[in-house]
PDB file of C-alpha atoms and ligand atoms in Angstrom:
ATOM      1  CA  MET A 145      59.757   3.460  18.887  1.00  0.00           C
ATOM      2  CA  LEU A 146      56.779   4.994  19.239  1.00  0.00           C
ATOM      3  CA  ARG A 147      56.265   8.036  22.385  1.00  0.00           C
ATOM      4  CA  ILE A 148      53.118   7.221  23.946  1.00  0.00           C
ATOM      5  CA  GLY A 149      51.213   9.662  26.681  1.00  0.00           C
ATOM      6  CA  VAL A 150      48.815   8.539  29.146  1.00  0.00           C
ATOM      7  CA  LEU A 151      46.060  10.178  30.507  1.00  0.00           C
ATOM      8  CA  ALA A 152      44.094   9.269  33.248  1.00  0.00           C
ATOM      9  CA  SER A 153      42.123  10.319  36.603  1.00  0.00           C
ATOM     10  CA  GLY A 154      41.844   6.905  37.873  1.00  0.00           C
ATOM     11  CA  ARG A 155      42.643   2.487  38.735  1.00  0.00           C
ATOM     12  CA  GLY A 156      44.279   2.736  35.465  1.00  0.00           C
ATOM     13  CA  SER A 157      43.602  -1.277  34.828  1.00  0.00           C
ATOM     14  CA  ASN A 158      43.711  -0.260  31.050  1.00  0.00           C
ATOM     15  CA  LEU A 159      47.523   1.588  31.822  1.00  0.00           C
ATOM     16  CA  GLN A 160      48.310  -1.770  32.967  1.00  0.00           C
ATOM     17  CA  SER A 161      47.197  -4.174  30.450  1.00  0.00           C
ATOM     18  CA  ILE A 162      48.842  -1.469  28.051  1.00  0.00           C
ATOM     19  CA  ILE A 163      52.223  -1.662  30.014  1.00  0.00           C
ATOM     20  CA  ASN A 164      52.050  -5.426  30.399  1.00  0.00           C
ATOM     21  CA  ASN A 165      51.425  -5.654  26.371  1.00  0.00           C
ATOM     22  CA  ILE A 166      54.199  -3.806  25.884  1.00  0.00           C
ATOM     23  CA  GLN A 167      56.329  -5.711  28.533  1.00  0.00           C
ATOM     24  CA  GLU A 168      55.776  -8.873  26.862  1.00  0.00           C
ATOM     25  CA  GLY A 169      56.614  -6.950  23.278  1.00  0.00           C
ATOM     26  CA  LYS A 170      53.949  -7.297  21.994  1.00  0.00           C
ATOM     27  CA  ILE A 171      53.603  -3.296  20.757  1.00  0.00           C
ATOM     28  CA  LYS A 172      56.234  -1.529  19.633  1.00  0.00           C
ATOM     29  CA  ALA A 173      56.049   2.321  21.996  1.00  0.00           C
ATOM     30  CA  SER A 174      56.599   3.355  25.455  1.00  0.00           C
ATOM     31  CA  ILE A 175      54.743   5.213  27.563  1.00  0.00           C
ATOM     32  CA  LYS A 176      56.747   8.612  27.933  1.00  0.00           C
ATOM     33  CA  ILE A 177      55.335  10.331  30.108  1.00  0.00           C
ATOM     34  CA  VAL A 178      51.783   9.315  32.584  1.00  0.00           C
ATOM     35  CA  ILE A 179      49.625  12.665  33.862  1.00  0.00           C
ATOM     36  CA  SER A 180      46.621  12.427  35.707  1.00  0.00           C
ATOM     37  CA  ASP A 181      43.997  15.301  36.794  1.00  0.00           C
ATOM     38  CA  LYS A 182      43.370  13.176  40.082  1.00  0.00           C
ATOM     39  CA  LYS A 183      45.885  13.553  42.695  1.00  0.00           C
ATOM     40  CA  ASN A 184      45.060  10.776  44.325  1.00  0.00           C
ATOM     41  CA  ALA A 185      44.909   8.136  41.096  1.00  0.00           C
ATOM     42  CA  GLN A 186      46.096   4.941  41.133  1.00  0.00           C
ATOM     43  CA  ALA A 187      46.802   5.263  37.762  1.00  0.00           C
ATOM     44  CA  LEU A 188      49.892   6.822  38.929  1.00  0.00           C
ATOM     45  CA  ASP A 189      51.621   4.638  41.199  1.00  0.00           C
ATOM     46  CA  ARG A 190      50.787   1.927  38.636  1.00  0.00           C
ATOM     47  CA  ALA A 191      53.261   4.623  36.446  1.00  0.00           C
ATOM     48  CA  ASP A 192      55.496   4.574  38.863  1.00  0.00           C
ATOM     49  CA  ASN A 193      56.134   0.686  39.813  1.00  0.00           C
ATOM     50  CA  TYR A 194      57.593   0.653  36.113  1.00  0.00           C
ATOM     51  CA  ASP A 195      59.968   4.047  36.265  1.00  0.00           C
ATOM     52  CA  ILE A 196      58.076   6.111  33.778  1.00  0.00           C
ATOM     53  CA  LYS A 197      57.142   9.669  34.920  1.00  0.00           C
ATOM     54  CA  SER A 198      54.109  10.183  36.789  1.00  0.00           C
ATOM     55  CA  VAL A 199      52.795  13.481  37.036  1.00  0.00           C
ATOM     56  CA  PHE A 200      49.526  15.076  38.640  1.00  0.00           C
ATOM     57  CA  VAL A 201      47.906  18.387  36.980  1.00  0.00           C
ATOM     58  CA  ASN A 202      45.630  20.422  39.328  1.00  0.00           C
ATOM     59  CA  PRO A 203      43.249  21.724  36.818  1.00  0.00           C
ATOM     60  CA  ALA A 204      42.482  23.402  40.042  1.00  0.00           C
ATOM     61  CA  LYS A 205      45.268  25.646  39.373  1.00  0.00           C
ATOM     62  CA  TYR A 206      44.388  27.273  36.085  1.00  0.00           C
ATOM     63  CA  SER A 207      42.604  29.715  35.833  1.00  0.00           C
ATOM     64  CA  SER A 208      40.855  28.471  32.073  1.00  0.00           C
ATOM     65  CA  ARG A 209      40.821  24.598  30.635  1.00  0.00           C
ATOM     66  CA  MET A 210      43.162  26.069  27.530  1.00  0.00           C
ATOM     67  CA  ASN A 211      45.906  27.280  30.165  1.00  0.00           C
ATOM     68  CA  PHE A 212      45.138  23.654  31.758  1.00  0.00           C
ATOM     69  CA  GLU A 213      45.432  22.293  28.079  1.00  0.00           C
ATOM     70  CA  LYS A 214      48.429  24.111  27.066  1.00  0.00           C
ATOM     71  CA  GLU A 215      49.985  22.530  30.284  1.00  0.00           C
ATOM     72  CA  LEU A 216      48.906  19.539  29.532  1.00  0.00           C
ATOM     73  CA  LEU A 217      50.124  19.780  25.813  1.00  0.00           C
ATOM     74  CA  GLU A 218      53.508  21.755  27.239  1.00  0.00           C
ATOM     75  CA  MET A 219      54.196  18.221  29.165  1.00  0.00           C
ATOM     76  CA  LEU A 220      53.192  16.098  26.155  1.00  0.00           C
ATOM     77  CA  ASN A 221      55.365  18.001  23.976  1.00  0.00           C
ATOM     78  CA  ASN A 222      58.318  17.825  25.658  1.00  0.00           C
ATOM     79  CA  GLN A 223      58.207  14.270  26.096  1.00  0.00           C
ATOM     80  CA  GLY A 224      57.986  13.880  22.130  1.00  0.00           C
ATOM     81  CA  VAL A 225      54.976  12.186  22.067  1.00  0.00           C
ATOM     82  CA  GLU A 226      53.010  11.018  19.360  1.00  0.00           C
ATOM     83  CA  LEU A 227      50.595   9.531  20.054  1.00  0.00           C
ATOM     84  CA  ILE A 228      48.311  10.317  23.573  1.00  0.00           C
ATOM     85  CA  LEU A 229      45.673   7.475  25.447  1.00  0.00           C
ATOM     86  CA  LEU A 230      43.056   7.967  27.075  1.00  0.00           C
ATOM     87  CA  ALA A 231      42.309   5.388  29.529  1.00  0.00           C
ATOM     88  CA  GLY A 232      39.883   6.716  31.750  1.00  0.00           C
ATOM     89  CA  PHE A 233      40.137  10.728  31.850  1.00  0.00           C
ATOM     90  CA  MET A 234      37.284  12.053  33.765  1.00  0.00           C
ATOM     91  CA  ARG A 235      37.659  15.257  31.631  1.00  0.00           C
ATOM     92  CA  ILE A 236      36.383  16.355  27.834  1.00  0.00           C
ATOM     93  CA  LEU A 237      39.301  17.580  25.602  1.00  0.00           C
ATOM     94  CA  SER A 238      38.791  20.930  23.759  1.00  0.00           C
ATOM     95  CA  PRO A 239      38.699  21.697  20.052  1.00  0.00           C
ATOM     96  CA  PHE A 240      42.513  23.808  20.642  1.00  0.00           C
ATOM     97  CA  PHE A 241      43.645  20.501  22.642  1.00  0.00           C
ATOM     98  CA  ILE A 242      42.466  18.025  19.438  1.00  0.00           C
ATOM     99  CA  LYS A 243      43.700  19.745  16.649  1.00  0.00           C
ATOM    100  CA  LYS A 244      47.275  19.997  18.057  1.00  0.00           C
ATOM    101  CA  TYR A 245      46.812  16.189  18.673  1.00  0.00           C
ATOM    102  CA  ARG A 246      44.890  15.499  15.178  1.00  0.00           C
ATOM    103  CA  GLY A 247      44.234  11.293  14.644  1.00  0.00           C
ATOM    104  CA  LYS A 248      46.762  10.984  16.995  1.00  0.00           C
ATOM    105  CA  ILE A 249      45.137  10.944  20.274  1.00  0.00           C
ATOM    106  CA  MET A 250      42.089   7.802  20.861  1.00  0.00           C
ATOM    107  CA  ASN A 251      40.215   6.625  23.989  1.00  0.00           C
ATOM    108  CA  ILE A 252      39.075   3.307  24.490  1.00  0.00           C
ATOM    109  CA  HIS A 253      35.032   3.579  25.833  1.00  0.00           C
ATOM    110  CA  PRO A 254      32.158   1.314  27.140  1.00  0.00           C
ATOM    111  CA  SER A 255      29.709   0.989  25.633  1.00  0.00           C
ATOM    112  CA  LEU A 256      28.955   0.161  21.470  1.00  0.00           C
ATOM    113  CA  LEU A 257      29.529   2.881  20.023  1.00  0.00           C
ATOM    114  CA  PRO A 258      27.579   5.224  18.668  1.00  0.00           C
ATOM    115  CA  SER A 259      25.012   3.835  21.856  1.00  0.00           C
ATOM    116  CA  PHE A 260      25.441   5.330  25.342  1.00  0.00           C
ATOM    117  CA  PRO A 261      28.236   7.916  24.666  1.00  0.00           C
ATOM    118  CA  GLY A 262      28.985   9.742  27.848  1.00  0.00           C
ATOM    119  CA  LEU A 263      28.152   9.519  31.420  1.00  0.00           C
ATOM    120  CA  HIS A 264      27.493   5.613  33.065  1.00  0.00           C
ATOM    121  CA  PRO A 265      27.346   3.509  29.559  1.00  0.00           C
ATOM    122  CA  GLN A 266      27.145   0.708  31.783  1.00  0.00           C
ATOM    123  CA  ARG A 267      24.205   1.850  33.419  1.00  0.00           C
ATOM    124  CA  GLN A 268      22.410   2.283  30.122  1.00  0.00           C
ATOM    125  CA  ALA A 269      22.702  -0.197  28.789  1.00  0.00           C
ATOM    126  CA  LEU A 270      21.117  -2.218  31.055  1.00  0.00           C
ATOM    127  CA  ASP A 271      18.390   0.502  31.320  1.00  0.00           C
ATOM    128  CA  TYR A 272      17.729   0.666  27.382  1.00  0.00           C
ATOM    129  CA  GLY A 273      17.314  -3.277  28.119  1.00  0.00           C
ATOM    130  CA  VAL A 274      20.260  -4.631  25.512  1.00  0.00           C
ATOM    131  CA  LYS A 275      21.024  -7.998  25.533  1.00  0.00           C
ATOM    132  CA  VAL A 276      24.432  -7.250  23.648  1.00  0.00           C
ATOM    133  CA  SER A 277      27.318  -4.399  24.593  1.00  0.00           C
ATOM    134  CA  GLY A 278      30.713  -4.038  25.036  1.00  0.00           C
ATOM    135  CA  CYS A 279      33.484  -1.586  24.425  1.00  0.00           C
ATOM    136  CA  THR A 280      35.171   0.673  21.730  1.00  0.00           C
ATOM    137  CA  VAL A 281      38.489   2.155  20.542  1.00  0.00           C
ATOM    138  CA  HIS A 282      38.546   4.745  18.971  1.00  0.00           C
ATOM    139  CA  PHE A 283      39.969   7.702  17.796  1.00  0.00           C
ATOM    140  CA  VAL A 284      39.408  10.977  19.664  1.00  0.00           C
ATOM    141  CA  ASP A 285      37.914  14.776  17.914  1.00  0.00           C
ATOM    142  CA  GLU A 286      35.597  17.283  19.292  1.00  0.00           C
ATOM    143  CA  GLY A 287      32.726  15.282  20.205  1.00  0.00           C
ATOM    144  CA  MET A 288      31.692  13.218  22.820  1.00  0.00           C
ATOM    145  CA  ASP A 289      33.122  10.054  21.378  1.00  0.00           C
ATOM    146  CA  THR A 290      32.276   9.780  18.453  1.00  0.00           C
ATOM    147  CA  GLY A 291      35.831  10.030  16.499  1.00  0.00           C
ATOM    148  CA  PRO A 292      36.188   7.218  14.012  1.00  0.00           C
ATOM    149  CA  ILE A 293      35.968   3.700  15.779  1.00  0.00           C
ATOM    150  CA  ILE A 294      39.404   1.297  15.334  1.00  0.00           C
ATOM    151  CA  LEU A 295      38.133  -2.035  17.225  1.00  0.00           C
ATOM    152  CA  GLN A 296      35.003  -2.859  19.119  1.00  0.00           C
ATOM    153  CA  ALA A 297      34.010  -6.298  21.390  1.00  0.00           C
ATOM    154  CA  ALA A 298      30.224  -7.583  22.117  1.00  0.00           C
ATOM    155  CA  VAL A 299      29.817  -8.571  25.374  1.00  0.00           C
ATOM    156  CA  PRO A 300      26.298 -10.451  26.898  1.00  0.00           C
ATOM    157  CA  VAL A 301      23.485  -8.558  29.135  1.00  0.00           C
ATOM    158  CA  LYS A 302      23.005 -11.341  31.506  1.00  0.00           C
ATOM    159  CA  ARG A 303      19.875 -11.915  33.797  1.00  0.00           C
ATOM    160  CA  GLY A 304      20.445 -10.058  36.991  1.00  0.00           C
ATOM    161  CA  ASP A 305      23.548  -8.082  35.492  1.00  0.00           C
ATOM    162  CA  THR A 306      24.593  -5.257  37.624  1.00  0.00           C
ATOM    163  CA  GLU A 307      25.883  -2.131  36.749  1.00  0.00           C
ATOM    164  CA  GLU A 308      29.536  -3.810  38.644  1.00  0.00           C
ATOM    165  CA  THR A 309      28.757  -6.943  37.243  1.00  0.00           C
ATOM    166  CA  LEU A 310      28.020  -6.245  33.141  1.00  0.00           C
ATOM    167  CA  ALA A 311      31.103  -3.401  33.865  1.00  0.00           C
ATOM    168  CA  ALA A 312      33.345  -6.236  34.795  1.00  0.00           C
ATOM    169  CA  ARG A 313      32.545  -8.181  31.775  1.00  0.00           C
ATOM    170  CA  ILE A 314      32.969  -5.663  29.554  1.00  0.00           C
ATOM    171  CA  LEU A 315      36.870  -4.568  31.562  1.00  0.00           C
ATOM    172  CA  GLU A 316      38.184  -7.581  31.051  1.00  0.00           C
ATOM    173  CA  LYS A 317      37.781  -6.975  26.557  1.00  0.00           C
ATOM    174  CA  GLU A 318      39.095  -3.634  27.617  1.00  0.00           C
ATOM    175  CA  HIS A 319      42.493  -5.050  28.028  1.00  0.00           C
ATOM    176  CA  ILE A 320      42.032  -7.276  25.186  1.00  0.00           C
ATOM    177  CA  ILE A 321      41.088  -4.780  22.622  1.00  0.00           C
ATOM    178  CA  TYR A 322      43.156  -1.255  23.608  1.00  0.00           C
ATOM    179  CA  PRO A 323      46.373  -2.937  23.701  1.00  0.00           C
ATOM    180  CA  GLU A 324      45.422  -4.575  20.241  1.00  0.00           C
ATOM    181  CA  ALA A 325      44.773  -0.843  18.761  1.00  0.00           C
ATOM    182  CA  VAL A 326      48.009   0.098  19.783  1.00  0.00           C
ATOM    183  CA  ARG A 327      49.214  -2.097  18.190  1.00  0.00           C
ATOM    184  CA  LEU A 328      47.964  -1.489  14.745  1.00  0.00           C
ATOM    185  CA  TYR A 329      48.902   1.901  15.738  1.00  0.00           C
ATOM    186  CA  ALA A 330      52.261   1.527  16.713  1.00  0.00           C
ATOM    187  CA  GLU A 331      52.918  -1.081  14.000  1.00  0.00           C
ATOM    188  CA  ARG A 332      51.368   2.075  11.154  1.00  0.00           C
ATOM    189  CA  LEU A 333      48.368  -1.237  10.251  1.00  0.00           C
ATOM    190  CA  LEU A 334      45.673   1.640  10.624  1.00  0.00           C
ATOM    191  CA  GLU A 335      44.724   4.279   7.910  1.00  0.00           C
ATOM    192  CA  VAL A 336      41.911   6.951   8.531  1.00  0.00           C
ATOM    193  CA  LYS A 337      39.566   7.756   5.773  1.00  0.00           C
ATOM    194  CA  GLY A 338      36.325  10.065   7.111  1.00  0.00           C
ATOM    195  CA  ARG A 339      34.616   7.706   9.708  1.00  0.00           C
ATOM    196  CA  THR A 340      35.922   4.645   8.986  1.00  0.00           C
ATOM    197  CA  VAL A 341      39.358   3.030   9.756  1.00  0.00           C
ATOM    198  CA  LYS A 342      41.074   1.092   7.950  1.00  0.00           C
ATOM    199  CA  ILE A 343      42.747  -2.050   9.292  1.00  0.00           C
ATOM    200  CA  LEU A 344      45.604  -3.224   6.740  1.00  0.00           C
ATOM    201  CA  GLU A 345      45.931  -5.920   8.448  1.00  0.00           C
ATOM    202  CA  GLU A 346      43.195  -7.312   7.523  1.00  0.00           C
ATOM    203  CA  GLU A 347      44.129  -7.855   4.260  1.00  0.00           C
ATOM    204  CA  VAL A 348      46.567  -9.759   4.647  1.00  0.00           C
TER     205      VAL A 348
HETATM  206  C1  GRF B 444      37.264   2.036  31.963  1.00  0.00           C
HETATM  207  O1  GRF B 444      36.089   1.138  32.263  1.00  0.00           O
HETATM  208  C2  GRF B 444      37.036   2.784  30.172  1.00  0.00           C
HETATM  209  O2  GRF B 444      36.275   2.015  29.185  1.00  0.00           O
HETATM  210  C3  GRF B 444      36.013   4.174  30.272  1.00  0.00           C
HETATM  211  O3  GRF B 444      36.721   4.515  31.375  1.00  0.00           O
HETATM  212  C4  GRF B 444      36.540   3.248  32.668  1.00  0.00           C
HETATM  213  C5  GRF B 444      38.439   3.140  33.260  1.00  0.00           C
HETATM  214  O4  GRF B 444      39.045   2.203  33.682  1.00  0.00           O
HETATM  215  N1  GRF B 444      36.997   5.366  29.343  1.00  0.00           N
HETATM  216  P1  GRF B 444      40.998   2.005  34.355  1.00  0.00           P
HETATM  217  O5  GRF B 444      40.849   3.577  34.998  1.00  0.00           O
HETATM  218  O6  GRF B 444      41.388   1.952  33.242  1.00  0.00           O
HETATM  219  O7  GRF B 444      40.733   0.770  35.123  1.00  0.00           O
END
């Protein structure tokens, strides 16, 4: 069974959606460790609720980003992690880290990439005046939200939306497409060629 490691910094609702899908037998995988760079991340409590190993790694304790990342890598390796999921992890991973797990790190971002990468994508979408936004699951490369796109879902922007109302509407879709992307990966139904991710199931 696919061994997953999750990196999270906060609420952990995407982590929860993946746990739920595993529990329901929809994803053939198991989460071996949840690591947070924030002591009070709700994501750690969610892991505890399911007896999933949860660890707070304090970045302030490390002399450099590389040393912090080496610690993360050691923890992930010790658990035999094969796929890393970023779920609201508020740090950029360095090329050093990414090289070690190339093609094996996924992220979810609350916009239709390549529009509105980086911080506050929902606010960026509202400020720009788009009528449709959404969310994207992608493999992580060295850039900021630039890796090959696995799945996307569109969400309408409604009159009177605030950052919060739009974020909430997008989040509902996040909780559908992130588990689905993990399922496809676990079933080896994703094939990456350059920027393009082919979903093998669609051919059936
Ligand atoms: C989500 O909106 C995700 O797309 C973004 O950060 C947020 C994390 O939420 N990367 P949660 O911690 O999964 O609830």
